[in-house]
Amino acid sequence: MKMKFLLLHGESQVKQFFLGHRLLSYAIAFFFTYCCLHVDYSVINNARTKMNKLEYKEGAISSWDIIGTSFFTAEFKIENDKRTYETTRYTPWSCCLQHTGEKGEKVSFYILRNKKNHNGAFSYYGLSKIGNPRSQFWLFFDVLLSCYKSVFIWWGLGLFGCVMFNFQIIRKRMLLLLTGLIWGISLLLYAIANIS
């Protein structure tokens, strides 16, 4: 009980401090909002750059495997091709609209030209049955998901900071509206990329 009182008292003092220093509070609030905005801009820009470097591939699947770890990794090989192709998802595979291949199935997909990932495999995007390609919308979001790896810390910091600071301490409607809009767009982009 005493510990809970101390925590609540400490939280109240922190709020009082920031409410008494409005300029500092606004600077911190804008920093967290900027983190989200920067991440949105970076991932969209990087995805557009990657889209221009995609190379179309097709072939029959010789093996297909989904590895259930903390991430869900799909890995496959193409007949008469020594390379391994893989993708990684942060959600259970059943929540993903990504096509799952079967041995012997003829598929088409895209890779980044001559770019292997850390496992020595090639990351693939837009896997689909041959003759039934994924739309550019879903292909873009499939590529977009891979762009979060380089900015994940900033994305987490921005979202966490906006919830814990901007929505808890700042009470100005305009700043809350701006923060909520940018925060919502960040979450929406990430959510669509995750199910793409």
Coordinates of N, CA, C and O in Angstrom, one line a residue:
M1 N 0.8 -1.2 0.0 CA 0.0 0.0 0.0 C 0.9 1.3 0.0 O 0.6 2.2 -0.7
K2 N 1.9 1.2 0.8 CA 2.8 2.4 0.9 C 3.5 2.6 -0.4 O 3.7 3.7 -0.9
M3 N 3.9 1.5 -1.1 CA 4.6 1.5 -2.4 C 3.7 2.1 -3.4 O 4.2 3.0 -4.2
K4 N 2.5 1.7 -3.4 CA 1.5 2.3 -4.4 C 1.3 3.8 -4.2 O 1.3 4.6 -5.1
F5 N 1.2 4.2 -2.9 CA 1.1 5.6 -2.6 C 2.3 6.4 -3.1 O 2.2 7.5 -3.7
L6 N 3.5 5.9 -2.9 CA 4.8 6.5 -3.3 C 4.8 6.7 -4.8 O 5.2 7.7 -5.4
L7 N 4.4 5.6 -5.5 CA 4.3 5.6 -7.0 C 3.4 6.7 -7.5 O 3.7 7.5 -8.4
L8 N 2.2 6.7 -6.9 CA 1.2 7.7 -7.3 C 1.6 9.1 -7.0 O 1.4 10.1 -7.8
H9 N 2.2 9.3 -5.8 CA 2.8 10.6 -5.4 C 3.9 11.1 -6.4 O 3.9 12.2 -6.8
G10 N 4.8 10.1 -6.7 CA 5.9 10.4 -7.7 C 5.3 10.8 -9.1 O 5.8 11.7 -9.7
E11 N 4.3 10.1 -9.5 CA 3.7 10.3 -10.8 C 3.1 11.7 -10.8 O 3.2 12.5 -11.8
S12 N 2.4 12.1 -9.7 CA 1.8 13.4 -9.6 C 2.8 14.5 -9.6 O 2.6 15.5 -10.2
Q13 N 3.9 14.3 -8.9 CA 5.0 15.3 -8.9 C 5.6 15.5 -10.3 O 5.9 16.6 -10.7
V14 N 5.7 14.4 -11.1 CA 6.3 14.5 -12.4 C 5.3 15.3 -13.3 O 5.7 16.2 -14.1
K15 N 4.0 15.0 -13.2 CA 3.0 15.7 -14.0 C 3.0 17.2 -13.6 O 2.9 18.1 -14.5
Q16 N 3.1 17.5 -12.3 CA 3.1 18.9 -11.9 C 4.4 19.6 -12.4 O 4.3 20.8 -12.8
F17 N 5.5 18.9 -12.5 CA 6.7 19.5 -13.0 C 6.5 19.9 -14.5 O 6.8 21.0 -14.9
F18 N 6.0 19.0 -15.3 CA 5.9 19.2 -16.7 C 4.8 20.3 -17.0 O 4.9 21.1 -17.9
L19 N 3.7 20.3 -16.1 CA 2.7 21.3 -16.3 C 3.2 22.7 -15.9 O 2.7 23.7 -16.5
G20 N 4.2 22.7 -15.1 CA 4.8 24.0 -14.7 C 5.8 24.5 -15.7 O 6.2 25.6 -15.6
H21 N 6.3 23.6 -16.5 CA 7.3 23.9 -17.5 C 6.7 23.6 -18.9 O 7.1 22.6 -19.6
R22 N 5.8 24.5 -19.4 CA 5.1 24.2 -20.6 C 6.0 24.1 -21.9 O 5.8 23.3 -22.7
L23 N 7.0 25.0 -21.9 CA 7.9 25.0 -23.1 C 8.6 23.7 -23.2 O 8.7 23.1 -24.3
L24 N 9.1 23.2 -22.1 CA 9.8 21.9 -22.1 C 8.8 20.7 -22.5 O 9.1 19.9 -23.2
S25 N 7.6 20.8 -21.9 CA 6.6 19.8 -22.2 C 6.2 19.8 -23.7 O 6.1 18.7 -24.3
Y26 N 6.1 21.0 -24.3 CA 5.8 21.0 -25.7 C 6.9 20.5 -26.6 O 6.7 19.8 -27.6
A27 N 8.1 20.8 -26.2 CA 9.3 20.3 -26.9 C 9.4 18.8 -26.9 O 9.6 18.1 -27.9
I28 N 9.1 18.2 -25.7 CA 9.1 16.7 -25.6 C 8.0 16.1 -26.4 O 8.2 15.1 -27.1
A29 N 6.8 16.7 -26.3 CA 5.6 16.2 -27.0 C 5.9 16.2 -28.5 O 5.6 15.3 -29.2
F30 N 6.5 17.3 -29.0 CA 6.8 17.4 -30.4 C 7.8 16.4 -30.9 O 7.8 15.9 -32.0
F31 N 8.8 16.1 -30.0 CA 9.8 15.1 -30.3 C 9.2 13.8 -30.5 O 9.5 13.1 -31.4
F32 N 8.3 13.3 -29.6 CA 7.6 12.0 -29.7 C 6.8 12.0 -31.0 O 6.7 11.0 -31.7
T33 N 6.1 13.1 -31.3 CA 5.3 13.2 -32.5 C 6.1 13.1 -33.7 O 5.8 12.4 -34.7
Y34 N 7.3 13.8 -33.6 CA 8.2 13.8 -34.8 C 8.8 12.4 -35.0 O 9.0 12.0 -36.1
C35 N 9.0 11.6 -33.9 CA 9.5 10.2 -34.1 C 8.5 9.4 -35.0 O 9.0 8.7 -35.9
C36 N 7.2 9.5 -34.6 CA 6.2 8.8 -35.4 C 6.2 9.3 -36.9 O 6.2 8.5 -37.8
L37 N 6.3 10.6 -37.1 CA 6.2 11.2 -38.4 C 7.5 10.8 -39.2 O 7.4 10.4 -40.4
H38 N 8.6 10.8 -38.6 CA 9.9 10.4 -39.2 C 9.8 9.0 -39.6 O 10.3 8.6 -40.8
V39 N 9.3 8.1 -38.8 CA 9.2 6.7 -39.1 C 8.3 6.5 -40.3 O 8.6 5.8 -41.3
D40 N 7.2 7.1 -40.3 CA 6.2 7.0 -41.4 C 6.9 7.4 -42.7 O 6.8 6.7 -43.7
Y41 N 7.5 8.6 -42.7 CA 8.2 9.1 -43.9 C 9.3 8.1 -44.4 O 9.4 7.8 -45.6
S42 N 10.1 7.7 -43.4 CA 11.3 6.8 -43.8 C 10.8 5.5 -44.4 O 11.3 5.0 -45.4
V43 N 9.8 4.8 -43.7 CA 9.4 3.5 -44.3 C 8.7 3.6 -45.6 O 8.9 2.8 -46.5
I44 N 7.9 4.7 -45.8 CA 7.3 4.9 -47.1 C 8.3 5.1 -48.2 O 8.3 4.6 -49.3
N45 N 9.3 6.0 -47.9 CA 10.3 6.4 -48.8 C 11.2 5.1 -49.2 O 11.5 4.9 -50.3
N46 N 11.6 4.4 -48.2 CA 12.4 3.2 -48.4 C 11.6 2.1 -49.2 O 12.2 1.4 -50.0
A47 N 10.3 2.0 -48.9 CA 9.5 1.0 -49.6 C 9.4 1.4 -51.1 O 9.5 0.5 -52.0
R48 N 9.2 2.7 -51.4 CA 9.2 3.1 -52.8 C 10.5 2.9 -53.5 O 10.5 2.4 -54.6
T49 N 11.6 3.1 -52.8 CA 12.9 2.8 -53.4 C 13.1 1.3 -53.7 O 13.6 0.9 -54.8
K50 N 12.7 0.5 -52.7 CA 12.8 -1.0 -52.9 C 11.9 -1.5 -54.1 O 12.3 -2.4 -54.8
M51 N 10.7 -0.9 -54.2 CA 9.8 -1.3 -55.2 C 10.4 -1.1 -56.6 O 10.2 -1.9 -57.5
N52 N 11.3 -0.1 -56.8 CA 11.9 0.2 -58.1 C 13.1 -0.8 -58.4 O 13.5 -0.9 -59.5
K53 N 13.5 -1.6 -57.3 CA 14.6 -2.5 -57.5 C 14.1 -4.0 -57.5 O 15.0 -4.9 -57.4
L54 N 12.8 -4.2 -57.5 CA 12.3 -5.6 -57.4 C 12.6 -6.3 -58.7 O 12.4 -5.7 -59.8
E55 N 12.9 -7.6 -58.6 CA 13.1 -8.4 -59.8 C 12.1 -9.5 -59.7 O 11.9 -10.2 -58.7
Y56 N 11.4 -9.7 -60.8 CA 10.3 -10.7 -60.9 C 10.9 -12.1 -61.1 O 11.9 -12.3 -61.8
K57 N 10.4 -13.1 -60.3 CA 10.8 -14.5 -60.4 C 9.6 -15.4 -60.5 O 8.5 -15.0 -60.0
E58 N 9.8 -16.5 -61.1 CA 8.7 -17.6 -61.0 C 9.3 -18.9 -61.1 O 10.5 -19.1 -61.5
G59 N 8.5 -19.9 -60.7 CA 9.0 -21.3 -60.8 C 8.1 -22.2 -59.9 O 7.2 -21.7 -59.3
A60 N 8.5 -23.5 -59.9 CA 7.7 -24.4 -59.1 C 8.4 -24.7 -57.8 O 9.6 -24.8 -57.7
I61 N 7.6 -24.7 -56.7 CA 8.2 -24.8 -55.4 C 8.7 -26.3 -55.2 O 7.9 -27.2 -55.4
S62 N 9.9 -26.4 -54.8 CA 10.5 -27.8 -54.5 C 10.3 -28.1 -53.0 O 10.3 -29.3 -52.6
S63 N 10.3 -27.1 -52.1 CA 10.1 -27.3 -50.7 C 9.5 -26.0 -50.1 O 9.7 -24.9 -50.5
W64 N 8.7 -26.2 -49.0 CA 8.0 -25.1 -48.3 C 8.0 -25.4 -46.9 O 7.7 -26.5 -46.5
D65 N 8.4 -24.4 -46.0 CA 8.4 -24.7 -44.6 C 8.1 -23.4 -43.8 O 8.5 -22.3 -44.2
I66 N 7.2 -23.5 -42.8 CA 7.0 -22.4 -41.9 C 7.5 -22.8 -40.6 O 7.2 -23.8 -40.0
I67 N 8.4 -22.0 -40.1 CA 9.1 -22.2 -38.8 C 8.4 -21.4 -37.7 O 8.4 -20.1 -37.8
G68 N 7.9 -22.0 -36.7 CA 7.1 -21.3 -35.7 C 8.1 -21.0 -34.5 O 8.2 -21.7 -33.6
T69 N 8.6 -19.8 -34.6 CA 9.5 -19.3 -33.5 C 8.7 -18.1 -32.9 O 7.5 -18.0 -33.0
S70 N 9.5 -17.2 -32.3 CA 8.8 -15.9 -31.8 C 8.3 -15.1 -33.0 O 7.4 -14.4 -33.0
F71 N 9.0 -15.3 -34.2 CA 8.5 -14.8 -35.4 C 8.1 -16.0 -36.3 O 8.5 -17.1 -36.0
F72 N 7.3 -15.8 -37.3 CA 6.9 -16.9 -38.2 C 7.6 -16.7 -39.5 O 7.4 -15.7 -40.2
T73 N 8.5 -17.6 -39.8 CA 9.3 -17.5 -41.0 C 8.8 -18.5 -42.0 O 8.7 -19.7 -41.7
A74 N 8.6 -18.1 -43.2 CA 8.2 -19.0 -44.3 C 9.4 -19.1 -45.3 O 10.0 -18.0 -45.6
E75 N 9.8 -20.3 -45.6 CA 11.0 -20.5 -46.4 C 10.7 -21.5 -47.5 O 10.0 -22.5 -47.3
F76 N 11.1 -21.2 -48.7 CA 10.9 -22.2 -49.8 C 12.0 -22.1 -50.8 O 12.9 -21.2 -50.8
K77 N 12.1 -23.2 -51.6 CA 13.1 -23.3 -52.7 C 12.3 -23.6 -54.0 O 11.2 -24.1 -54.0
I78 N 13.0 -23.2 -55.1 CA 12.4 -23.4 -56.4 C 13.2 -24.5 -57.1 O 14.4 -24.6 -56.9
E79 N 12.5 -25.3 -57.8 CA 13.2 -26.4 -58.6 C 14.2 -25.8 -59.5 O 14.1 -24.7 -60.1
N80 N 15.4 -26.5 -59.6 CA 16.5 -26.1 -60.4 C 17.1 -24.7 -60.0 O 17.6 -24.0 -60.8
D81 N 17.0 -24.4 -58.7 CA 17.5 -23.1 -58.2 C 18.1 -23.4 -56.8 O 17.4 -23.9 -55.9
K82 N 19.3 -23.1 -56.6 CA 20.0 -23.4 -55.3 C 19.7 -22.4 -54.2 O 20.0 -22.6 -53.1
R83 N 19.1 -21.3 -54.6 CA 18.8 -20.3 -53.6 C 17.6 -20.6 -52.7 O 16.7 -21.3 -53.1
T84 N 17.7 -20.1 -51.5 CA 16.5 -20.2 -50.5 C 15.9 -18.8 -50.4 O 16.5 -17.8 -50.4
Y85 N 14.5 -18.8 -50.4 CA 13.8 -17.6 -50.4 C 13.0 -17.6 -49.1 O 12.4 -18.7 -48.7
E86 N 12.9 -16.5 -48.4 CA 12.2 -16.5 -47.1 C 11.6 -15.1 -46.8 O 12.0 -14.1 -47.3
T87 N 10.6 -15.2 -45.9 CA 10.0 -13.9 -45.4 C 9.7 -14.2 -43.9 O 9.6 -15.3 -43.5
T88 N 9.7 -13.1 -43.1 CA 9.4 -13.2 -41.7 C 8.2 -12.3 -41.3 O 8.1 -11.2 -41.8
R89 N 7.4 -12.8 -40.5 CA 6.2 -12.1 -40.0 C 6.2 -12.0 -38.5 O 6.7 -12.9 -37.8
Y90 N 5.6 -10.9 -38.0 CA 5.5 -10.7 -36.6 C 4.2 -11.2 -36.0 O 4.1 -11.2 -34.8
T91 N 3.3 -11.6 -36.8 CA 2.0 -12.1 -36.3 C 1.9 -13.6 -36.7 O 2.6 -14.1 -37.6
P92 N 1.0 -14.3 -36.0 CA 0.8 -15.7 -36.4 C 0.4 -15.7 -37.9 O -0.3 -14.9 -38.4
W93 N 0.9 -16.7 -38.6 CA 0.7 -16.8 -40.0 C -0.8 -16.8 -40.4 O -1.2 -16.3 -41.5
S94 N -1.7 -17.3 -39.5 CA -3.1 -17.4 -39.9 C -3.7 -16.0 -40.0 O -4.7 -15.8 -40.6
C95 N -3.1 -15.0 -39.4 CA -3.6 -13.6 -39.4 C -3.1 -12.9 -40.6 O -3.4 -11.7 -40.8
C96 N -2.3 -13.5 -41.5 CA -1.6 -12.8 -42.6 C -2.3 -13.2 -43.9 O -2.7 -14.4 -44.1
L97 N -2.4 -12.3 -44.8 CA -3.0 -12.5 -46.1 C -2.0 -13.0 -47.1 O -2.4 -13.3 -48.3
Q98 N -0.8 -13.2 -46.7 CA 0.3 -13.7 -47.5 C 0.0 -15.1 -48.1 O -0.6 -15.9 -47.3
H99 N 0.3 -15.3 -49.3 CA 0.0 -16.6 -49.9 C 0.9 -17.7 -49.3 O 2.1 -17.4 -49.1
T100 N 0.4 -18.8 -49.0 CA 1.3 -19.9 -48.5 C 1.4 -20.9 -49.6 O 0.4 -21.4 -50.2
G101 N 2.6 -21.3 -50.0 CA 2.8 -22.2 -51.1 C 2.7 -23.6 -50.7 O 2.7 -24.0 -49.5
E102 N 2.7 -24.5 -51.7 CA 2.7 -25.9 -51.5 C 3.7 -26.5 -52.5 O 4.0 -26.0 -53.5
K103 N 4.3 -27.6 -52.1 CA 5.3 -28.3 -52.9 C 4.7 -28.6 -54.3 O 3.6 -29.1 -54.4
G104 N 5.4 -28.3 -55.3 CA 5.0 -28.5 -56.7 C 4.2 -27.4 -57.3 O 4.0 -27.4 -58.5
E105 N 3.7 -26.4 -56.5 CA 2.9 -25.3 -57.0 C 3.8 -24.3 -57.8 O 4.9 -24.0 -57.4
K106 N 3.2 -23.8 -58.8 CA 3.9 -22.8 -59.6 C 3.6 -21.5 -59.1 O 2.4 -21.1 -59.0
V107 N 4.6 -20.7 -58.8 CA 4.4 -19.4 -58.1 C 5.2 -18.3 -58.8 O 6.1 -18.6 -59.5
S108 N 4.8 -17.1 -58.5 CA 5.5 -15.9 -59.0 C 5.8 -15.1 -57.7 O 5.0 -15.1 -56.8
F109 N 6.9 -14.3 -57.7 CA 7.2 -13.5 -56.5 C 8.3 -12.5 -57.0 O 8.7 -12.5 -58.1
Y110 N 8.7 -11.7 -56.1 CA 9.7 -10.7 -56.3 C 10.8 -10.7 -55.3 O 10.6 -11.1 -54.1
I111 N 12.0 -10.4 -55.7 CA 13.1 -10.3 -54.8 C 13.9 -9.0 -55.1 O 13.7 -8.4 -56.2
L112 N 14.7 -8.5 -54.1 CA 15.6 -7.4 -54.4 C 16.8 -7.9 -55.1 O 17.4 -8.9 -54.7
R113 N 17.2 -7.3 -56.2 CA 18.3 -7.8 -57.0 C 19.5 -8.0 -56.2 O 20.0 -7.1 -55.6
N114 N 20.0 -9.3 -56.2 CA 21.3 -9.6 -55.6 C 21.5 -9.2 -54.2 O 22.5 -8.9 -53.7
K115 N 20.3 -9.2 -53.4 CA 20.4 -8.7 -52.0 C 20.0 -9.9 -51.1 O 18.8 -10.2 -51.0
K116 N 21.0 -10.5 -50.4 CA 20.7 -11.5 -49.5 C 20.4 -10.9 -48.1 O 20.9 -9.8 -47.8
N117 N 19.6 -11.6 -47.3 CA 19.4 -11.2 -45.9 C 20.5 -11.8 -45.0 O 21.4 -12.4 -45.4
H118 N 20.4 -11.6 -43.7 CA 21.4 -12.0 -42.7 C 21.6 -13.5 -42.7 O 22.6 -14.0 -42.2
N119 N 20.6 -14.3 -43.1 CA 20.7 -15.8 -43.1 C 21.3 -16.3 -44.4 O 21.5 -17.5 -44.6
G120 N 21.6 -15.4 -45.3 CA 22.1 -15.9 -46.6 C 21.0 -16.2 -47.6 O 21.3 -16.7 -48.7
A121 N 19.8 -16.1 -47.2 CA 18.6 -16.3 -48.1 C 18.2 -15.0 -48.7 O 18.6 -13.9 -48.3
F122 N 17.3 -15.1 -49.7 CA 16.8 -14.0 -50.4 C 15.4 -13.7 -49.9 O 14.5 -14.6 -49.8
S123 N 15.1 -12.5 -49.4 CA 13.8 -12.1 -49.0 C 12.9 -12.0 -50.2 O 13.3 -11.4 -51.2
Y124 N 11.7 -12.6 -50.1 CA 10.8 -12.5 -51.2 C 9.6 -11.6 -50.8 O 9.2 -11.5 -49.7
Y125 N 8.9 -11.1 -51.9 CA 7.7 -10.3 -51.7 C 6.7 -10.7 -52.7 O 7.0 -11.1 -53.8
G126 N 5.4 -10.5 -52.3 CA 4.3 -10.7 -53.3 C 4.1 -12.1 -53.8 O 3.8 -12.2 -55.0
L127 N 4.4 -13.1 -53.0 CA 4.3 -14.5 -53.5 C 2.8 -14.7 -53.9 O 1.9 -14.4 -53.1
S128 N 2.6 -15.3 -55.0 CA 1.2 -15.6 -55.5 C 1.3 -16.8 -56.4 O 2.3 -17.2 -57.0
K129 N 0.1 -17.4 -56.7 CA 0.0 -18.4 -57.7 C 0.4 -17.8 -59.1 O 0.0 -16.7 -59.3
I130 N 1.0 -18.5 -59.9 CA 1.4 -18.0 -61.2 C 0.2 -17.6 -62.0 O -0.8 -18.3 -62.0
G131 N 0.2 -16.5 -62.6 CA -0.9 -16.0 -63.4 C -1.9 -15.2 -62.5 O -2.9 -14.7 -63.0
N132 N -1.7 -15.2 -61.2 CA -2.6 -14.4 -60.3 C -1.8 -13.5 -59.4 O -1.7 -13.7 -58.2
P133 N -1.1 -12.5 -60.0 CA -0.2 -11.7 -59.2 C -0.9 -10.9 -58.1 O -2.1 -10.5 -58.3
R134 N -0.2 -10.5 -57.1 CA -0.8 -9.7 -56.0 C -0.8 -8.2 -56.6 O 0.0 -7.8 -57.4
S135 N -1.8 -7.5 -56.1 CA -2.0 -6.1 -56.6 C -0.8 -5.3 -56.1 O -0.1 -5.6 -55.1
Q136 N -0.5 -4.1 -56.7 CA 0.5 -3.2 -56.3 C 0.3 -2.7 -54.9 O 1.3 -2.5 -54.2
F137 N -0.9 -2.6 -54.5 CA -1.2 -2.1 -53.1 C -0.7 -3.1 -52.1 O 0.1 -2.7 -51.2
W138 N -1.0 -4.4 -52.3 CA -0.5 -5.4 -51.3 C 1.0 -5.7 -51.4 O 1.7 -5.9 -50.4
L139 N 1.5 -5.6 -52.6 CA 3.0 -5.7 -52.8 C 3.7 -4.6 -52.1 O 4.7 -4.8 -51.5
F140 N 3.2 -3.4 -52.2 CA 3.8 -2.2 -51.6 C 3.9 -2.4 -50.1 O 4.9 -2.2 -49.4
F141 N 2.8 -2.9 -49.5 CA 2.7 -3.1 -48.0 C 3.6 -4.3 -47.6 O 4.1 -4.3 -46.5
D142 N 3.7 -5.3 -48.4 CA 4.6 -6.4 -48.2 C 6.0 -5.9 -48.1 O 6.8 -6.3 -47.2
V143 N 6.4 -5.0 -49.0 CA 7.8 -4.4 -49.0 C 7.9 -3.5 -47.8 O 8.9 -3.4 -47.1
L144 N 6.8 -2.7 -47.5 CA 6.9 -1.8 -46.4 C 7.2 -2.4 -45.1 O 8.0 -1.8 -44.3
L145 N 6.7 -3.6 -44.8 CA 7.0 -4.3 -43.5 C 8.5 -4.5 -43.3 O 8.9 -4.3 -42.2
S146 N 9.2 -4.8 -44.3 CA 10.6 -5.1 -44.2 C 11.4 -3.8 -43.9 O 12.5 -3.8 -43.4
C147 N 10.8 -2.6 -44.1 CA 11.5 -1.3 -43.9 C 11.4 -0.9 -42.4 O 12.1 0.0 -42.0
Y148 N 10.6 -1.6 -41.6 CA 10.5 -1.2 -40.2 C 11.7 -1.6 -39.4 O 11.9 -1.1 -38.3
K149 N 12.4 -2.6 -39.9 CA 13.5 -3.1 -39.1 C 14.6 -2.1 -38.7 O 15.1 -2.0 -37.6
S150 N 14.8 -1.2 -39.7 CA 15.9 -0.2 -39.4 C 15.4 1.0 -38.6 O 16.2 1.8 -38.1
V151 N 14.1 1.1 -38.4 CA 13.6 2.3 -37.6 C 12.7 1.8 -36.4 O 11.9 2.6 -35.9
F152 N 12.8 0.6 -36.1 CA 11.9 0.0 -35.1 C 12.0 0.7 -33.7 O 11.0 0.9 -33.0
I153 N 13.2 1.0 -33.3 CA 13.4 1.7 -32.0 C 12.7 3.1 -32.0 O 12.0 3.4 -31.0
W154 N 12.9 3.8 -33.1 CA 12.2 5.1 -33.2 C 10.7 5.0 -33.2 O 10.0 5.8 -32.6
W155 N 10.2 4.0 -33.9 CA 8.8 3.7 -34.0 C 8.2 3.4 -32.6 O 7.2 4.0 -32.2
G156 N 8.9 2.5 -31.9 CA 8.4 2.2 -30.5 C 8.5 3.4 -29.6 O 7.6 3.6 -28.8
L157 N 9.6 4.1 -29.7 CA 9.8 5.3 -28.8 C 8.7 6.3 -29.1 O 8.1 6.9 -28.2
G158 N 8.4 6.6 -30.4 CA 7.3 7.5 -30.7 C 6.0 7.1 -30.2 O 5.2 7.9 -29.6
L159 N 5.6 5.9 -30.5 CA 4.3 5.4 -30.0 C 4.1 5.4 -28.5 O 3.1 5.8 -28.0
F160 N 5.2 4.9 -27.8 CA 5.1 4.8 -26.4 C 5.1 6.2 -25.8 O 4.4 6.5 -24.9
G161 N 6.0 7.1 -26.3 CA 6.1 8.4 -25.8 C 4.7 9.2 -26.0 O 4.3 9.9 -25.1
C162 N 4.1 9.0 -27.2 CA 2.8 9.7 -27.4 C 1.8 9.3 -26.4 O 1.0 10.1 -25.9
V163 N 1.7 8.0 -26.1 CA 0.7 7.5 -25.2 C 1.0 7.9 -23.8 O 0.1 8.4 -23.1
M164 N 2.3 7.7 -23.4 CA 2.6 8.0 -22.0 C 2.8 9.5 -21.7 O 2.6 9.9 -20.5
F165 N 3.2 10.3 -22.7 CA 3.5 11.7 -22.4 C 2.4 12.6 -23.0 O 1.7 13.3 -22.3
N166 N 2.3 12.5 -24.4 CA 1.4 13.5 -25.1 C 0.0 13.3 -24.6 O -0.7 14.3 -24.4
F167 N -0.5 12.1 -24.5 CA -1.9 11.9 -24.1 C -2.2 12.0 -22.6 O -3.3 12.2 -22.2
Q168 N -1.1 11.9 -21.8 CA -1.3 12.0 -20.3 C -1.1 13.4 -19.8 O -1.7 13.7 -18.8
I169 N -0.2 14.1 -20.3 CA 0.3 15.4 -19.7 C -0.2 16.6 -20.5 O -0.8 17.5 -20.0
I170 N 0.0 16.6 -21.8 CA -0.4 17.7 -22.7 C -1.9 17.8 -22.8 O -2.6 16.8 -23.1
R171 N -2.5 18.9 -22.6 CA -4.0 19.0 -22.6 C -4.5 19.9 -23.8 O -5.7 20.2 -23.8
K172 N -3.6 20.4 -24.6 CA -4.0 21.3 -25.7 C -4.7 20.5 -26.8 O -4.1 19.6 -27.3
R173 N -5.9 20.9 -27.2 CA -6.6 20.1 -28.2 C -5.9 20.0 -29.5 O -5.9 18.9 -30.1
M174 N -5.3 21.1 -30.0 CA -4.7 21.0 -31.3 C -3.5 20.0 -31.3 O -3.3 19.3 -32.3
L175 N -2.7 20.1 -30.3 CA -1.5 19.1 -30.2 C -2.0 17.7 -30.0 O -1.5 16.8 -30.6
L176 N -3.1 17.5 -29.2 CA -3.6 16.2 -29.1 C -4.2 15.6 -30.4 O -4.0 14.5 -30.7
L177 N -4.8 16.5 -31.1 CA -5.4 16.1 -32.4 C -4.3 15.7 -33.4 O -4.4 14.7 -34.1
L178 N -3.3 16.6 -33.5 CA -2.1 16.3 -34.4 C -1.4 15.0 -34.0 O -1.1 14.1 -34.8
T179 N -1.2 14.8 -32.7 CA -0.5 13.6 -32.2 C -1.4 12.4 -32.5 O -0.9 11.4 -32.9
G180 N -2.7 12.5 -32.2 CA -3.6 11.3 -32.4 C -3.6 10.9 -33.9 O -3.6 9.8 -34.3
L181 N -3.6 12.0 -34.8 CA -3.6 11.7 -36.2 C -2.4 11.0 -36.7 O -2.5 9.9 -37.4
I182 N -1.2 11.5 -36.3 CA 0.0 10.9 -36.7 C 0.2 9.5 -36.1 O 0.7 8.6 -36.8
W183 N -0.1 9.4 -34.8 CA 0.0 8.1 -34.1 C -0.9 7.1 -34.8 O -0.6 5.9 -35.0
G184 N -2.2 7.5 -35.1 CA -3.1 6.6 -35.8 C -2.6 6.1 -37.1 O -2.8 5.0 -37.5
I185 N -2.0 7.1 -37.9 CA -1.5 6.7 -39.2 C -0.4 5.7 -39.1 O -0.3 4.7 -39.8
S186 N 0.5 5.9 -38.1 CA 1.6 5.0 -37.9 C 1.1 3.6 -37.6 O 1.6 2.6 -38.1
L187 N 0.2 3.5 -36.7 CA -0.4 2.2 -36.3 C -1.1 1.5 -37.5 O -1.0 0.3 -37.7
L188 N -1.8 2.3 -38.3 CA -2.6 1.8 -39.4 C -1.6 1.2 -40.5 O -1.8 0.1 -41.0
L189 N -0.5 2.0 -40.8 CA 0.5 1.5 -41.8 C 1.1 0.2 -41.3 O 1.2 -0.7 -42.1
Y190 N 1.5 0.2 -40.0 CA 2.1 -1.0 -39.5 C 1.1 -2.2 -39.5 O 1.5 -3.4 -39.9
A191 N -0.1 -2.0 -39.2 CA -1.1 -3.1 -39.1 C -1.4 -3.6 -40.5 O -1.4 -4.8 -40.7
I192 N -1.5 -2.7 -41.5 CA -1.8 -3.2 -42.9 C -0.5 -4.0 -43.4 O -0.7 -5.0 -44.1
A193 N 0.6 -3.4 -43.1 CA 1.9 -4.1 -43.6 C 2.0 -5.5 -42.9 O 2.4 -6.4 -43.6
N194 N 1.6 -5.6 -41.7 CA 1.7 -6.9 -41.0 C 0.8 -8.0 -41.6 O 1.1 -9.2 -41.6
I195 N -0.4 -7.6 -42.1 CA -1.3 -8.6 -42.7 C -1.2 -8.7 -44.2 O -1.8 -9.6 -44.8
S196 N -0.3 -7.9 -44.8 CA -0.2 -7.9 -46.3 C 0.3 -9.2 -46.8 O 1.0 -10.0 -46.2

